[in-house]
Tab-separated table of C-alpha atoms in Angstrom:
chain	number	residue	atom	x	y	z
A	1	UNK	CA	6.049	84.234	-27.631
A	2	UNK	CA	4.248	86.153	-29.814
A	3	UNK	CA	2.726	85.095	-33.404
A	4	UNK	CA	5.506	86.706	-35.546
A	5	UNK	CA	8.242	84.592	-33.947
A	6	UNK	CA	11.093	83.969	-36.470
A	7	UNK	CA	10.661	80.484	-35.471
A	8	UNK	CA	7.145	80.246	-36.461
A	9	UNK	CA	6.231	77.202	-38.329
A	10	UNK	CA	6.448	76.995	-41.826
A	11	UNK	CA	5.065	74.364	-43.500
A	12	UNK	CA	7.131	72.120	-46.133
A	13	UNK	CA	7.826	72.744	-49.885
A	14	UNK	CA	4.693	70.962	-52.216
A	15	UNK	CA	4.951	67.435	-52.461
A	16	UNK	CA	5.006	66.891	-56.147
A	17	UNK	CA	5.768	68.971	-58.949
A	18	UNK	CA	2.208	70.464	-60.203
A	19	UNK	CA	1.110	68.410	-63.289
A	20	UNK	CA	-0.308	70.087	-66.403
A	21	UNK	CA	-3.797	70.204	-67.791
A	22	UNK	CA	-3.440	71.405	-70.999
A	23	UNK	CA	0.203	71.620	-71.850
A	24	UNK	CA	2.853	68.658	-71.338
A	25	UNK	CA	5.701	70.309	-69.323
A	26	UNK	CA	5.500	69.857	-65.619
A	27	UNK	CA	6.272	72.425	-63.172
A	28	UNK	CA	9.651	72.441	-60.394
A	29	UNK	CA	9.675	73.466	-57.106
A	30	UNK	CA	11.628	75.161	-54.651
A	31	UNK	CA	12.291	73.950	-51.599
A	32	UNK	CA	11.660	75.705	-48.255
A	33	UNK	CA	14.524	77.587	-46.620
A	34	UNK	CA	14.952	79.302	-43.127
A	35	UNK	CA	15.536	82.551	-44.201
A	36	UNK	CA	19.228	82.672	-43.426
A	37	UNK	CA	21.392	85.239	-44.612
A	38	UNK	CA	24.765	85.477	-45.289
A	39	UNK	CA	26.252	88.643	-44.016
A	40	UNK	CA	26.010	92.256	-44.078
A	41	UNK	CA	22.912	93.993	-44.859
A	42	UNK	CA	22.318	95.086	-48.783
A	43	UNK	CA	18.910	97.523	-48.853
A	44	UNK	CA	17.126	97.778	-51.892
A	45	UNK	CA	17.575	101.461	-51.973
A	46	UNK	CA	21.528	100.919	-51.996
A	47	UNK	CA	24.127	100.587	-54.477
A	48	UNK	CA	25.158	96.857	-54.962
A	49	UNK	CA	28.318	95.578	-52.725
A	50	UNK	CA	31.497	95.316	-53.644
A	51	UNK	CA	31.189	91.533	-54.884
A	52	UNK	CA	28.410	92.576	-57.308
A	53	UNK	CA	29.785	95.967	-59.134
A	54	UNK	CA	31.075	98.489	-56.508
A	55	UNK	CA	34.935	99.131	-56.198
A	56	UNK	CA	37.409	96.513	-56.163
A	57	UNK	CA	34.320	93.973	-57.741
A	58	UNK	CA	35.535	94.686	-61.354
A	59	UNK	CA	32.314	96.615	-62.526
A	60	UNK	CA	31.467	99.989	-62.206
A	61	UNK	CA	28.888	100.631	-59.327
A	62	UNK	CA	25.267	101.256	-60.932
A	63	UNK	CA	22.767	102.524	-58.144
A	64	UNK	CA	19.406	100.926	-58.077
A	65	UNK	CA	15.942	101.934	-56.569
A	66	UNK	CA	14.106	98.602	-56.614
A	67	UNK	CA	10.421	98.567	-54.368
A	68	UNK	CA	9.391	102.121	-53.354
A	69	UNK	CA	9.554	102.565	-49.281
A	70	UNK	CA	5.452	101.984	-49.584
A	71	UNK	CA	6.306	98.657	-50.849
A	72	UNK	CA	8.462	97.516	-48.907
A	73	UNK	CA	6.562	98.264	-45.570
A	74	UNK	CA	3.691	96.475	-47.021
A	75	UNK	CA	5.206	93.364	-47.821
A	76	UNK	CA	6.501	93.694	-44.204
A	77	UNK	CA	3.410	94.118	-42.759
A	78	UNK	CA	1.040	92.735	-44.712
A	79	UNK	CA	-2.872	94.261	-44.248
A	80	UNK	CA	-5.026	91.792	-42.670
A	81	UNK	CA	-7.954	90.291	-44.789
A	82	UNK	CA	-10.267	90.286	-41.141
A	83	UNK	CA	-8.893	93.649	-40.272
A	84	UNK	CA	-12.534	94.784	-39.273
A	85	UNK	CA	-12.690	92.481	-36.622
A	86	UNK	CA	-11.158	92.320	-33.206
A	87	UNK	CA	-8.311	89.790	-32.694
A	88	UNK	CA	-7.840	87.883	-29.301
A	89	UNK	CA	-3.873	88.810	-29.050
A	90	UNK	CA	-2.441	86.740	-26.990
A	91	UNK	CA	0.634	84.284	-27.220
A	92	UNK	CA	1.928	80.962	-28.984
A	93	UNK	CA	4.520	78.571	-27.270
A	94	UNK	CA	3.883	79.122	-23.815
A	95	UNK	CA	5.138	75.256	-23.481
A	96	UNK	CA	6.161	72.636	-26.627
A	97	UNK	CA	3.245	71.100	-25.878
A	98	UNK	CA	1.048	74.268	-27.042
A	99	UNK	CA	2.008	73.983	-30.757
A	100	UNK	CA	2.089	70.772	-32.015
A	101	UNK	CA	2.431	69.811	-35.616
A	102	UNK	CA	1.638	66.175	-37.851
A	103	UNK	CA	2.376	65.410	-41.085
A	104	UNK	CA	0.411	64.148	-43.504
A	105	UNK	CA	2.163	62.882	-45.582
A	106	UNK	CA	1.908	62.662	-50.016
A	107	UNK	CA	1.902	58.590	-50.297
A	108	UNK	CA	1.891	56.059	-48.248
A	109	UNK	CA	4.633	53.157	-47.461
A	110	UNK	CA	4.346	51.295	-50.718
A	111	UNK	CA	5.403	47.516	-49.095
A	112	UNK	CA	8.558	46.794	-50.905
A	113	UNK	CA	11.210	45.102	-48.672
A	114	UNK	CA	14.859	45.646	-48.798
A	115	UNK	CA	15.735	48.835	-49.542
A	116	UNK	CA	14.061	51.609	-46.958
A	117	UNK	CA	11.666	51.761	-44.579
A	118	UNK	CA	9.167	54.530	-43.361
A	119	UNK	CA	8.644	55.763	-39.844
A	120	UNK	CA	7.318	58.688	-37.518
A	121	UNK	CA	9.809	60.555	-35.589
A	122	UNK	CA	8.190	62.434	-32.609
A	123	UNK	CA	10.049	65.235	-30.574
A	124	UNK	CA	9.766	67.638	-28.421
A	125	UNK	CA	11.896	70.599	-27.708
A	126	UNK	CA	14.352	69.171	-30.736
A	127	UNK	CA	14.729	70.636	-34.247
A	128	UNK	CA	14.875	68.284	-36.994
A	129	UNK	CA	18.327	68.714	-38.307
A	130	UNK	CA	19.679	67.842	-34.916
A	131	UNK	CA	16.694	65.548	-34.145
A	132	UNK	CA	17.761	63.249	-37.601
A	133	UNK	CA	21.375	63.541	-36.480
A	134	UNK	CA	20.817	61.947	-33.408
A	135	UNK	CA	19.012	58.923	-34.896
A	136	UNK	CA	21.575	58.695	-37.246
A	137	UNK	CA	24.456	58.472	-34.682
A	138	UNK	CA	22.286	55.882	-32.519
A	139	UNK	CA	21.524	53.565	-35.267
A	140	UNK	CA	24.918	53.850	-36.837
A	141	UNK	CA	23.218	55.148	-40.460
A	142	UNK	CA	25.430	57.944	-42.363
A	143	UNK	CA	23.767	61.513	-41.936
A	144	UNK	CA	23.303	61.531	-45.531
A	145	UNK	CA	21.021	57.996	-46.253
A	146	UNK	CA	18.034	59.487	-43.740
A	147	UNK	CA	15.822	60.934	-45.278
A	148	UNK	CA	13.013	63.270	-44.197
A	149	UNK	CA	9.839	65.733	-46.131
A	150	UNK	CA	10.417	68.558	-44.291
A	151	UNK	CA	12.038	70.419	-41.424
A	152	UNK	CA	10.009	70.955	-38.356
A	153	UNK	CA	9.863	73.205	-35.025
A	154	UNK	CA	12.104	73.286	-32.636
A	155	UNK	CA	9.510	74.819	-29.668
A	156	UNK	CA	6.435	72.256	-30.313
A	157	UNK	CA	5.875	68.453	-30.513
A	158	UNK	CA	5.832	67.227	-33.690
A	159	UNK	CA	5.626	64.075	-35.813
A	160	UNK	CA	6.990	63.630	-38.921
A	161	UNK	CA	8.343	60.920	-41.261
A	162	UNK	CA	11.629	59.741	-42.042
A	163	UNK	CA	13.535	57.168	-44.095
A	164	UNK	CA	16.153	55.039	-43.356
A	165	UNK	CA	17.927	52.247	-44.771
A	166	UNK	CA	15.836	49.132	-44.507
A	167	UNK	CA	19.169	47.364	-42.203
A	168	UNK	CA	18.406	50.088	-39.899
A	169	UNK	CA	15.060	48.749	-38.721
A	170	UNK	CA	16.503	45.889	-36.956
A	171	UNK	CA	18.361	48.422	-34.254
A	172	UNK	CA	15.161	50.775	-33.741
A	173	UNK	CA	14.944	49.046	-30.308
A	174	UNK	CA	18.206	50.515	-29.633
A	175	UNK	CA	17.134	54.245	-29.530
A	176	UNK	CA	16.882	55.921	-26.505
A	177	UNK	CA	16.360	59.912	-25.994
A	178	UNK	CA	14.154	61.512	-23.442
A	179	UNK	CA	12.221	64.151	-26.154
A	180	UNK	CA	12.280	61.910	-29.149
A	181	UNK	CA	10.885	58.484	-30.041
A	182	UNK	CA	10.657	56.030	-33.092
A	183	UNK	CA	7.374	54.518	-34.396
A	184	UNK	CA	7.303	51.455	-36.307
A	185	UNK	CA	9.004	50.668	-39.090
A	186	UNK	CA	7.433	50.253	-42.523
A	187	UNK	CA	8.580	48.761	-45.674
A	188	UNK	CA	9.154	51.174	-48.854
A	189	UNK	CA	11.386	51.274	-51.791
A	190	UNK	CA	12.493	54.785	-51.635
A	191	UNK	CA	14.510	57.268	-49.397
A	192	UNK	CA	11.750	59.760	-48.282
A	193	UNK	CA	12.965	62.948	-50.515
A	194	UNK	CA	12.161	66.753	-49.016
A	195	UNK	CA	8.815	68.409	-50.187
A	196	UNK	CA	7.052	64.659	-50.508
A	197	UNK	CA	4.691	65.865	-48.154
A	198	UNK	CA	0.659	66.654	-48.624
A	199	UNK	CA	0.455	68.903	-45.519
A	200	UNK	CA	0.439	69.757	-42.075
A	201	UNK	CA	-2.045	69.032	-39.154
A	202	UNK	CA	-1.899	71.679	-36.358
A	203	UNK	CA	-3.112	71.770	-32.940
A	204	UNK	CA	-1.840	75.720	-31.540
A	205	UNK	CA	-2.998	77.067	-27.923
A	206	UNK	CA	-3.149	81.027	-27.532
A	207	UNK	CA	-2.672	82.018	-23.915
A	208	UNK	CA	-2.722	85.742	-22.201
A	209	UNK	CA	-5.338	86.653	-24.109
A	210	UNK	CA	-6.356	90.102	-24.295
A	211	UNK	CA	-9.854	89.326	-23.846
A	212	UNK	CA	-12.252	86.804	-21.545
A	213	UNK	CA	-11.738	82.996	-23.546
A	214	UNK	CA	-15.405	83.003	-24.455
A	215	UNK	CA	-14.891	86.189	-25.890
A	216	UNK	CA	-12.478	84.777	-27.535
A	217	UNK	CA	-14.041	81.698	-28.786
A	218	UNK	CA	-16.339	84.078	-30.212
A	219	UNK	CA	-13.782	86.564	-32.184
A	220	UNK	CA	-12.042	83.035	-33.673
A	221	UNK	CA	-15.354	82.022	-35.129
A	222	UNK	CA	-16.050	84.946	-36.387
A	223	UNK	CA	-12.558	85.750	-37.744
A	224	UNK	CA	-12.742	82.199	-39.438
A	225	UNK	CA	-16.183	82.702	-41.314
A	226	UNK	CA	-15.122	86.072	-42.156
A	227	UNK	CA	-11.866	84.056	-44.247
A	228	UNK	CA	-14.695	81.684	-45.673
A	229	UNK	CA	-16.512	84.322	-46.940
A	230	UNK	CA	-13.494	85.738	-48.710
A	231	UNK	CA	-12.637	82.329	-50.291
A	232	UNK	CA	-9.920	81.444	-48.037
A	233	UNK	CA	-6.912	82.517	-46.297
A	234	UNK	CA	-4.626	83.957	-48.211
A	235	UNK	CA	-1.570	82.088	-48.952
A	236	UNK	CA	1.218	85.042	-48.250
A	237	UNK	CA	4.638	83.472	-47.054
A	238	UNK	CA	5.060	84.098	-43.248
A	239	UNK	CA	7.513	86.901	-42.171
A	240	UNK	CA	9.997	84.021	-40.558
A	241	UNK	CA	10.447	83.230	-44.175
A	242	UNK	CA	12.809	86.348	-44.592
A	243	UNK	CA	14.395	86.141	-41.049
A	244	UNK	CA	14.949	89.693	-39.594
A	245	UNK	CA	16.493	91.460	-42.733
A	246	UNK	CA	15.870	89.068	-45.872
A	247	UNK	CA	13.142	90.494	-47.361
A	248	UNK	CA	15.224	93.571	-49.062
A	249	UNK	CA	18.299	91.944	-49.290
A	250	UNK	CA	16.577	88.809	-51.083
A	251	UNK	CA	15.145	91.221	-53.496
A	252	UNK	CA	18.696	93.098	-54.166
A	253	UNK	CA	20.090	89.570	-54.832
A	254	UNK	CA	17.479	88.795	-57.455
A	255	UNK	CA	18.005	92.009	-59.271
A	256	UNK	CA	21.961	90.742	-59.460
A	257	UNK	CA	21.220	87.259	-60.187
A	258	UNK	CA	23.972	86.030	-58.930
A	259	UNK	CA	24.907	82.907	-56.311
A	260	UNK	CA	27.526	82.786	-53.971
A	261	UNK	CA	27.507	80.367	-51.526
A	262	UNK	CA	24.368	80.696	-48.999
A	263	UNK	CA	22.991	83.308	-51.736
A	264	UNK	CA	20.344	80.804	-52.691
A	265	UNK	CA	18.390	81.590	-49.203
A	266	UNK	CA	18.786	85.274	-50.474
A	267	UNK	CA	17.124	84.179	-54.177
A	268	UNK	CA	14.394	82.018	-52.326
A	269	UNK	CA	13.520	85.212	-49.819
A	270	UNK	CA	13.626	87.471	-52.675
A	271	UNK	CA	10.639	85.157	-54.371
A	272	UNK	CA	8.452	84.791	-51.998
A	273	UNK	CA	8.705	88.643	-51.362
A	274	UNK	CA	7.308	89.165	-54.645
A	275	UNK	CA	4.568	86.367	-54.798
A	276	UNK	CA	3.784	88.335	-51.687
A	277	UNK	CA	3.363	91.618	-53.304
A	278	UNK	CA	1.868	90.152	-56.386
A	279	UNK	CA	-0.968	88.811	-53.753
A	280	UNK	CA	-1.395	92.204	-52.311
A	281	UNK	CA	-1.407	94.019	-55.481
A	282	UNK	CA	-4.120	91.658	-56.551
A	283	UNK	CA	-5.991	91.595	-53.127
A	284	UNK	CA	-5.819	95.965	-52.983
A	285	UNK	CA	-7.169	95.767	-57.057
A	286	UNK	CA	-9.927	93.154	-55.827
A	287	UNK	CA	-9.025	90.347	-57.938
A	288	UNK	CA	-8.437	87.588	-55.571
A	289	UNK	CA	-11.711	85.643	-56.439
A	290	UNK	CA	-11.860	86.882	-59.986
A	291	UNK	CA	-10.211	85.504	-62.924
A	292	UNK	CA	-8.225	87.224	-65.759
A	293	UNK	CA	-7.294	85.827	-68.759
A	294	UNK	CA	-3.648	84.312	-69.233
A	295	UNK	CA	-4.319	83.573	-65.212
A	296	UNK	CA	-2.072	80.130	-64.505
A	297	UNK	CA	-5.599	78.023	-62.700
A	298	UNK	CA	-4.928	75.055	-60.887
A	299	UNK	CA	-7.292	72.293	-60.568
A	300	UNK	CA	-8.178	71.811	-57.069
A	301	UNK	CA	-8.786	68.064	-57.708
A	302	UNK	CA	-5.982	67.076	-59.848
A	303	UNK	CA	-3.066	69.809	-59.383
A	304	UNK	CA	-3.334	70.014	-63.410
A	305	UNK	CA	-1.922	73.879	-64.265
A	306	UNK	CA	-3.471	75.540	-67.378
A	307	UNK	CA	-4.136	79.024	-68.773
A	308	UNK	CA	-7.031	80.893	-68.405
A	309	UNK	CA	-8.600	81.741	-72.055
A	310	UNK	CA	-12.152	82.299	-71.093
A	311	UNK	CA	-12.468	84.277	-67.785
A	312	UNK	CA	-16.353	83.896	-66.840
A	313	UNK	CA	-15.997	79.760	-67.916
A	314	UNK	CA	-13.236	79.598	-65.323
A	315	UNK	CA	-15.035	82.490	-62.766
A	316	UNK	CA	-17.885	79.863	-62.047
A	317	UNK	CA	-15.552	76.769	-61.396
A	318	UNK	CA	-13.599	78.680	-58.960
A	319	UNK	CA	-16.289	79.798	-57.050
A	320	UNK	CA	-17.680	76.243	-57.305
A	321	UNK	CA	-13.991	75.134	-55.954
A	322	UNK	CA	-12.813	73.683	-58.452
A	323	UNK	CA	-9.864	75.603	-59.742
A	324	UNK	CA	-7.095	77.663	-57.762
A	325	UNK	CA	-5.763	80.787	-58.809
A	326	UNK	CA	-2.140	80.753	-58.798
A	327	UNK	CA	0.680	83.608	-58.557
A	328	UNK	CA	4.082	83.601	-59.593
A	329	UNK	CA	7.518	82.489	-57.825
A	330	UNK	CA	9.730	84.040	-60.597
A	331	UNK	CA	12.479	81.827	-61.742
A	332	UNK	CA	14.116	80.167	-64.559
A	333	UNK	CA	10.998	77.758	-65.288
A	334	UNK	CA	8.228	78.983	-64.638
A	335	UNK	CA	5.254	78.761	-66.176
A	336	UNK	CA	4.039	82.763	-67.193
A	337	UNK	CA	0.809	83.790	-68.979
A	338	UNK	CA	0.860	85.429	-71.901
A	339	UNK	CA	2.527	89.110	-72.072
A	340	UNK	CA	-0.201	90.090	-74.188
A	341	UNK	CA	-2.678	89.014	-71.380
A	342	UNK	CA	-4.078	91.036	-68.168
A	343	UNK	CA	-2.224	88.824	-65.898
A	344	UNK	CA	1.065	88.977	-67.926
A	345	UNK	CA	0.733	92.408	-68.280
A	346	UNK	CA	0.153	92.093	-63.709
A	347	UNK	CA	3.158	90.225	-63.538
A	348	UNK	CA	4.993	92.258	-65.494
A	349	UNK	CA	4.502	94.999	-63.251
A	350	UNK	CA	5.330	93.171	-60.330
A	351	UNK	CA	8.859	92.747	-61.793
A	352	UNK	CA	9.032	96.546	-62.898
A	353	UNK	CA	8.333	97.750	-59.768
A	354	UNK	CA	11.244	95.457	-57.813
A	355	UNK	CA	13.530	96.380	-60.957
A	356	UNK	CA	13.935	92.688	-62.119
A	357	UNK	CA	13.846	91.344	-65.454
A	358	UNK	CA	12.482	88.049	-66.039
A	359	UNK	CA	15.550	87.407	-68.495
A	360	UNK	CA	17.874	87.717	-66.485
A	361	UNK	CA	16.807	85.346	-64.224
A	362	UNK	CA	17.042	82.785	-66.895
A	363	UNK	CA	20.926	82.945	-65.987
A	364	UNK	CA	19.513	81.095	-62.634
A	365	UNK	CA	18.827	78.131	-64.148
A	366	UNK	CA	18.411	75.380	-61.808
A	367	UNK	CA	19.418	77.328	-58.959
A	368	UNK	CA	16.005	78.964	-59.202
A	369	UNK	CA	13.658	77.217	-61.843
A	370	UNK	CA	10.418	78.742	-59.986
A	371	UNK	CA	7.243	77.414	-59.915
A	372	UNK	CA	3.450	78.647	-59.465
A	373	UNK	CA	1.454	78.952	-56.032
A	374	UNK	CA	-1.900	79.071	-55.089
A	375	UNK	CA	-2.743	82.660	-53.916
A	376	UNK	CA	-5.482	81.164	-51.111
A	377	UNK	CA	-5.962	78.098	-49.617
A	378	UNK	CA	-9.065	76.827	-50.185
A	379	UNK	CA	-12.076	76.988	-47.273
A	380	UNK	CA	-10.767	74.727	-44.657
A	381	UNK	CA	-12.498	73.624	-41.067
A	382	UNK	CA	-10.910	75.481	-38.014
A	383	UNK	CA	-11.970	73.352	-34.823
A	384	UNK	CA	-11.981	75.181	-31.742
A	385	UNK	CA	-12.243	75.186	-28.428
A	386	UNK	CA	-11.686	76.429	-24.845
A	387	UNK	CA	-8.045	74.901	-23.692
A	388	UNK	CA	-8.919	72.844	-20.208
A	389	UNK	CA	-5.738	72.540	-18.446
A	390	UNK	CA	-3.556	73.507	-15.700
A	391	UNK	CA	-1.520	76.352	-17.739
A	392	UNK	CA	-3.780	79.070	-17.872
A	393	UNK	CA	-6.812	79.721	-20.140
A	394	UNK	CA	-6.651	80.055	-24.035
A	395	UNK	CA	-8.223	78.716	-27.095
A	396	UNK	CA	-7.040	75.579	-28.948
A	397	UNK	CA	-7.387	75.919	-32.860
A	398	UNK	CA	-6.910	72.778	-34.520
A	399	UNK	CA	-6.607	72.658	-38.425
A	400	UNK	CA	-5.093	71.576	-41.220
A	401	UNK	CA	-2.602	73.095	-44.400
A	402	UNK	CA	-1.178	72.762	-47.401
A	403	UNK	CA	2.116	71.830	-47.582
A	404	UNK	CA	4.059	75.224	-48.536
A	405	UNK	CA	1.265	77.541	-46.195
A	406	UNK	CA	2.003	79.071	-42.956
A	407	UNK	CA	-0.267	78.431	-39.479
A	408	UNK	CA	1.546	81.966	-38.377
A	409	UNK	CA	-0.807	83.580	-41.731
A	410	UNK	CA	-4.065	82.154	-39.839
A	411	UNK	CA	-2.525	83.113	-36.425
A	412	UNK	CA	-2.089	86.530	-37.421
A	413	UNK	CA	-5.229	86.943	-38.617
A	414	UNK	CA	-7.333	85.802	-35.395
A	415	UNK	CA	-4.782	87.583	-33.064
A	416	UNK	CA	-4.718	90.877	-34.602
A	417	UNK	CA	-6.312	94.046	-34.441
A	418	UNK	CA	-6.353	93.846	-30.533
């Protein structure tokens, strides 16, 4: 299976809302989605359906453009940062046990009896919806009172923690599955909510590789210092985040700001789509490691979110690591620079471009409140080595993200050009 799988891993929504550094309002997140869809295809070069203004929807039908043809094929195939180097090709998910995922998780079990308790579910071959069902049923717990951070792969073996009502942990002896099992239990005096989650340890094999596995070994390491030197991997949502035909019809849904039922996967994939092109418009002007003013900087240490009013100040503690440029997920909330800044005056052309305006959006309100995200994830250690097994050769990458980033962005980059 190949890197670009819709059933790539995506890693969970942040843990926390982002907490300011110089201003008191705190930033909202939205949570991770699947990239459903919810019917019929809508482009962005076609007139809106019938629900939203063509005949028999009660408005008069009003044709819209949105992202040139250009656009659109870049956001769905995003240039590679390491395109001057040779990839390794290759394939993910040969076997579960080739992709296997571990949370790390934002706090840990805080001790106080009575009321939940804490514990890793591992599975194989089992996606977590139906995984969590399962333990409910056994242990006799209502659906709704487990709780869980995030939503993992079905193809791979993962662990990840749930919550369940502290009664439960007396029957945790009782569970039996052949491609799941319960750790032990831990006190805590919350139900484990979705996004509390720091990030995501990955251990990936690629087999039927183009090349010989030292070669490679060799093309990975070099791929990897390549991303160090740029300051990181970019953090562009992976292409299972729009499913197969999301990405315009998310876009289309934003322009209508409207929800009907499942439309809120539509709204999310129509975000990401343009934090993605904001990236690439900002990686093609080089300005991913510079910083402009009315730029939304995130301290590395801290998550505290301010605005950038003195450009070479801030330059020199991002390149020290300090700080993290962030880009926009448009929505009701967000935090925006100044329009009378460069980056304003950026992110109002993002918006141009797509035909969305920002005030409209405010008619989202919580359905969409938005947030700010990093546009690179800071240098991180890739370990690597030869896989030794009886499956084939390949080379096992072990690493760790941020919850909210995508292993398929780093796979893409070390498997491609071929």
């Amino acid at each position: 299976m190949s890197a670009g799988d819709p059933r790539d891993h995506e890693a969970d929504a942040p843990a926390a809302p982002d907490r300011e550094d110089r201003h008191g309002a705190s930033e909202s997140h939205v949570p991770e989605d699947r990239g459903d869809s919810d019917g019929s295809p809508v482009l962005a070069d076609s007139q809106p359906d019938a629900r939203d203004g063509s005949p028999g929807g009660g408005d008069a039908p009003r044709a819209r453009r949105g992202l040139s043809a250009a656009d659109l094929d870049r956001l769905r195939d995003p240039p590679l940062q390491t395109a001057e180097l040779p990839g390794v090709g290759g394939a993910i998910r040969q076997r579960p046990e080739d992709f296997r995922v571990r949370e790390v998780p934002a706090y840990d079990p805080d001790g106080r009896p009575g009321a939940h308790v804490l514990l890793v579910l591992t599975k194989r071959g089992v996606g977590s919806e139906d995984a969590v069902a399962e333990v409910a049923r056994q242990l006799g717990v209502p659906r709704a009172e487990v709780g869980l951070a995030g939503l993992k792969d079905k193809d791979a073996v993962t662990e990840q923690w749930i919550s369940l009502p502290a009664a439960a942990a007396a029957r945790l002896g009782q569970f039996v599955h052949s491609d799941m099992s319960l750790g032990p239990a831990y006190p805590h005096g919350n139900k484990l909510r979705r996004g509390h989650l720091r990030g995501n340890q990955f251990t990936i094999v690629v087999r039927d590789l183009a090349v010989d596995p030292d070669e490679a070994l060799a093309r990975c390491r070099a791929k990897v210092e390549r991303l160090r030197a740029l300051g990181g991997l970019d953090n562009l949502y992976g292409e299972q985040r729009f499913g197969s035909d999301n990405l315009a019809r998310g876009l289309a849904a934003l322009a209508r700001a409207r929800r009907r039922g499942r439309a809120d996967f539509l709204l999310s994939a129509g975000q990401s789509a343009l934090f993605n092109l904001y990236l690439l418009e900002r990686r093609a002007r080089g300005l991913m490691r510079e910083v402009l003013r009315g730029d939304i900087l995130k301290k590395a240490a801290t998550g505290g979110l301010f605005e950038c009013t003195d450009p070479a100040t801030d330059k020199a503690r991002l390149d020290a690591g300090e700080l993290l440029v962030t880009g926009p997920m448009f929505g009701s909330k967000m935090r925006a620079p100044g329009l009378d800044t460069p980056s304003g005056a950026l992110e109002a052309e993002i918006l141009a471009r797509a035909e969305i305006d920002l005030t409209t959006l405010q008619g989202l309100g919580h359905t969409l409140e938005g947030t700010r995200r990093p546009l690179q994830v800071a240098p991180f250690a890739v370990e690597m080595e030869l896989a030794r097994d009886d499956f084939g050769p390949g080379v096992s990458l072990s690493f760790e993200l941020p919850s909210g980033s995508y292993a398929t962005a780093l796979l893409r980059e070390l498997q491609r050009p071929i």
